[in-house]
Amino acid sequence: MRRLLALPLLAALAACGGAAEASEPVPTTEVAMAESYVFEPDTIEVEAGATVTWRNEDRFTHTVQVEGQEDHEVEPGESVSITFDEPGTYAYVCTLHRKDMEGEVIVR
Ligand SMILES: [Cu+2]
């Protein structure tokens, strides 16, 4: 019975310690949709012409929508790849979990 009381507290602590906004861009073309409801890493840096692959390693369906482009639904275990030809900063989001899942692709 008492264990139930501890759960909300743990969740609150995790939320505080985790989600550091505006993370340093990571040079990679692989982004995991990891457990639970996160892009990992969320901010990446690639060369122009690179193809970025998002792989869903979570137990829930997510999507990848680069701003101004179509939305891609990605089931658990599936992936989607998008090629970035033009330099620039591209924000992307999971349209199912906008508050938790967003990131940026910086194309050099
Ligand atoms: Cu999602």
GROMACS .gro file of C-alpha atoms and ligand atoms in nm:
model
  109
    1MET     CA    1   0.000   0.000   0.000
    2ARG     CA    2   0.269   0.248   0.089
    3ARG     CA    3   0.458   0.173  -0.231
    4LEU     CA    4   0.181   0.338  -0.428
    5LEU     CA    5   0.260   0.670  -0.266
    6ALA     CA    6   0.624   0.655  -0.375
    7LEU     CA    7   0.550   0.625  -0.747
    8PRO     CA    8   0.440   0.983  -0.821
    9LEU     CA    9   0.738   1.114  -0.630
   10LEU     CA   10   0.982   0.903  -0.831
   11ALA     CA   11   0.821   1.018  -1.152
   12ALA     CA   12   0.861   1.380  -1.049
   13LEU     CA   13   1.227   1.330  -0.965
   14ALA     CA   14   1.294   1.162  -1.298
   15ALA     CA   15   1.130   1.450  -1.482
   16CYS     CA   16   1.347   1.702  -1.298
   17GLY     CA   17   1.679   1.524  -1.349
   18GLY     CA   18   1.617   1.409  -1.706
   19ALA     CA   19   1.500   1.634  -1.986
   20ALA     CA   20   1.781   1.881  -2.032
   21GLU     CA   21   1.651   2.118  -2.300
   22ALA     CA   22   1.868   2.231  -2.588
   23SER     CA   23   2.119   1.950  -2.576
   24GLU     CA   24   2.448   1.965  -2.765
   25PRO     CA   25   2.410   1.831  -3.122
   26VAL     CA   26   2.546   1.478  -3.161
   27PRO     CA   27   2.718   1.391  -3.491
   28THR     CA   28   2.519   1.083  -3.597
   29THR     CA   29   2.265   0.967  -3.854
   30GLU     CA   30   2.091   0.728  -3.612
   31VAL     CA   31   1.817   0.837  -3.374
   32ALA     CA   32   1.641   0.592  -3.143
   33MET     CA   33   1.286   0.637  -3.028
   34ALA     CA   34   1.379   0.492  -2.694
   35GLU     CA   35   1.166   0.397  -2.393
   36SER     CA   36   0.970   0.593  -2.305
   37TYR     CA   37   0.868   0.878  -2.531
   38VAL     CA   38   1.215   1.014  -2.612
   39PHE     CA   39   1.426   1.078  -2.919
   40GLU     CA   40   1.783   0.974  -2.838
   41PRO     CA   41   1.979   1.182  -2.913
   42ASP     CA   42   1.719   1.448  -2.992
   43THR     CA   43   1.955   1.698  -3.155
   44ILE     CA   44   2.191   1.570  -3.421
   45GLU     CA   45   2.433   1.712  -3.674
   46VAL     CA   46   2.486   1.563  -4.021
   47GLU     CA   47   2.651   1.646  -4.353
   48ALA     CA   48   2.435   1.769  -4.642
   49GLY     CA   49   2.311   1.469  -4.840
   50ALA     CA   50   2.303   1.242  -4.534
   51THR     CA   51   2.018   1.004  -4.465
   52VAL     CA   52   1.895   1.000  -4.106
   53THR     CA   53   1.724   0.689  -3.969
   54TRP     CA   54   1.483   0.696  -3.676
   55ARG     CA   55   1.429   0.353  -3.520
   56ASN     CA   56   1.142   0.285  -3.283
   57GLU     CA   57   1.278   0.090  -2.984
   58ASP     CA   58   0.984   0.188  -2.765
   59ARG     CA   59   0.671  -0.018  -2.701
   60PHE     CA   60   0.446   0.251  -2.849
   61THR     CA   61   0.385   0.384  -3.197
   62HIS     CA   62   0.557   0.715  -3.267
   63THR     CA   63   0.588   0.942  -3.568
   64VAL     CA   64   0.857   1.156  -3.723
   65GLN     CA   65   0.749   1.479  -3.887
   66VAL     CA   66   1.015   1.716  -4.008
   67GLU     CA   67   0.869   2.066  -4.023
   68GLY     CA   68   0.697   2.134  -4.353
   69GLN     CA   69   0.709   1.768  -4.455
   70GLU     CA   70   0.475   1.471  -4.431
   71ASP     CA   71   0.428   1.276  -4.108
   72HIS     CA   72   0.575   0.923  -4.090
   73GLU     CA   73   0.418   0.674  -3.853
   74VAL     CA   74   0.670   0.429  -3.705
   75GLU     CA   75   0.551   0.113  -3.529
   76PRO     CA   76   0.762  -0.051  -3.255
   77GLY     CA   77   1.058  -0.227  -3.419
   78GLU     CA   78   1.021  -0.028  -3.740
   79SER     CA   79   1.222   0.266  -3.872
   80VAL     CA   80   1.198   0.557  -4.113
   81SER     CA   81   1.480   0.720  -4.308
   82ILE     CA   82   1.481   1.077  -4.438
   83THR     CA   83   1.749   1.236  -4.655
   84PHE     CA   84   1.859   1.596  -4.596
   85ASP     CA   85   2.009   1.758  -4.904
   86GLU     CA   86   2.009   2.125  -4.809
   87PRO     CA   87   2.206   2.276  -4.519
   88GLY     CA   88   1.989   2.423  -4.245
   89THR     CA   89   1.826   2.348  -3.912
   90TYR     CA   90   1.525   2.119  -3.931
   91ALA     CA   91   1.297   2.082  -3.632
   92TYR     CA   92   1.113   1.751  -3.605
   93VAL     CA   93   0.847   1.617  -3.375
   94CYS     CA   94   0.645   1.307  -3.293
   95THR     CA   95   0.296   1.430  -3.370
   96LEU     CA   96   0.147   1.184  -3.118
   97HIS     CA   97   0.354   1.315  -2.826
   98ARG     CA   98   0.444   1.672  -2.913
   99LYS     CA   99   0.516   1.778  -2.558
  100ASP     CA  100   0.771   1.504  -2.492
  101MET     CA  101   0.921   1.421  -2.828
  102GLU     CA  102   1.088   1.686  -3.037
  103GLY     CA  103   1.431   1.744  -3.176
  104GLU     CA  104   1.644   1.904  -3.443
  105VAL     CA  105   1.853   1.791  -3.735
  106ILE     CA  106   2.132   2.037  -3.810
  107VAL     CA  107   2.256   1.988  -4.166
  108ARG     CA  108   2.604   2.131  -4.242
  109CU      CU  109   0.573   0.960  -2.990
   0.00000   0.00000   0.00000
